[in-house]
Short mmCIF file of C-alpha atoms in Angstrom, two decimals:
data_model
loop_
_atom_site.label_atom_id
_atom_site.label_comp_id
_atom_site.label_asym_id
_atom_site.label_seq_id
_atom_site.Cartn_x
_atom_site.Cartn_y
_atom_site.Cartn_z
CA MET C 855 -66.91 25.88 71.61
CA LYS C 856 -67.13 22.50 69.93
CA THR C 857 -65.49 19.54 71.60
CA ASP C 858 -63.12 17.04 69.97
CA ILE C 859 -62.21 19.25 67.00
CA HIS C 860 -59.00 20.71 68.38
CA PRO C 861 -55.66 18.82 68.34
CA LYS C 862 -53.97 17.92 71.60
CA TYR C 863 -51.64 20.68 72.71
CA ALA C 864 -49.11 18.99 74.96
CA ASP C 865 -45.67 19.57 76.45
CA ALA C 866 -42.82 18.65 74.13
CA LYS C 867 -39.05 18.81 73.98
CA ILE C 868 -36.97 20.09 71.09
CA ARG C 869 -33.60 18.32 71.07
CA CYS C 870 -30.67 19.62 69.04
CA ALA C 871 -27.72 17.55 67.82
CA CYS C 872 -25.45 19.70 70.02
CA GLY C 873 -27.29 18.47 73.13
CA THR C 874 -29.38 21.53 73.88
CA VAL C 875 -32.96 20.81 74.94
CA TYR C 876 -35.81 23.31 74.76
CA GLU C 877 -39.14 22.70 76.43
CA THR C 878 -42.23 24.02 74.75
CA ARG C 879 -45.78 23.07 73.90
CA THR C 880 -46.83 21.69 70.54
CA THR C 881 -49.34 19.52 68.75
CA VAL C 882 -46.76 17.29 67.02
CA GLY C 883 -44.76 15.86 69.93
CA ASP C 884 -41.00 15.82 70.43
CA ILE C 885 -38.84 17.35 67.71
CA HIS C 886 -35.21 16.62 66.80
CA VAL C 887 -33.21 19.30 64.98
CA GLU C 888 -29.65 19.37 63.64
CA ILE C 889 -28.86 22.97 64.50
CA CYS C 890 -30.23 25.53 66.94
CA SER C 891 -29.43 29.03 68.12
CA ALA C 892 -27.01 27.62 70.72
CA CYS C 893 -24.75 26.07 68.07
CA HIS C 894 -25.47 27.99 64.85
CA PRO C 895 -22.42 30.02 63.74
CA TYR C 896 -24.57 33.11 63.17
CA PHE C 897 -25.52 33.24 66.85
CA THR C 898 -22.25 31.94 68.33
CA GLY C 899 -19.94 34.11 66.22
CA LYS C 900 -17.71 31.10 65.56
CA SER C 901 -17.30 29.63 62.13
CA LYS C 902 -16.28 26.09 61.42
CA VAL C 903 -15.69 24.12 58.26
CA LEU C 904 -17.25 20.70 58.04
CA ASP C 905 -15.23 18.79 55.49
CA THR C 906 -15.61 15.07 55.71
CA ALA C 907 -14.55 14.27 52.14
CA GLY C 908 -11.42 16.44 52.03
CA ARG C 909 -12.91 18.78 49.46
CA VAL C 910 -11.44 21.91 51.05
CA ASP C 911 -7.92 20.46 51.07
CA LYS C 912 -8.37 19.29 47.47
CA PHE C 913 -9.52 22.78 46.43
CA LYS C 914 -6.61 24.46 48.23
CA LYS C 915 -4.13 22.01 46.71
CA LYS C 916 -5.57 22.53 43.22
CA TYR C 917 -5.29 26.32 43.41
CA LYS C 918 -2.13 26.27 45.55
CA MET C 919 -3.66 28.11 48.46
CA LYS C 920 -2.48 27.87 52.07
#
């Protein structure tokens, strides 16, 4: 086996925006993600609407929905 041709394979942490931390090994270092299996609606079974600009309310008002 040749030396010095393989990347460093070191411990790393994957941090999600929800606060969950996974420990793994990787060649790229620590990783930050916005969504993981602990907070993704598909895995949690909960759905949520992220509406920061009021688009949902505007749509409901336009089409007179509740």
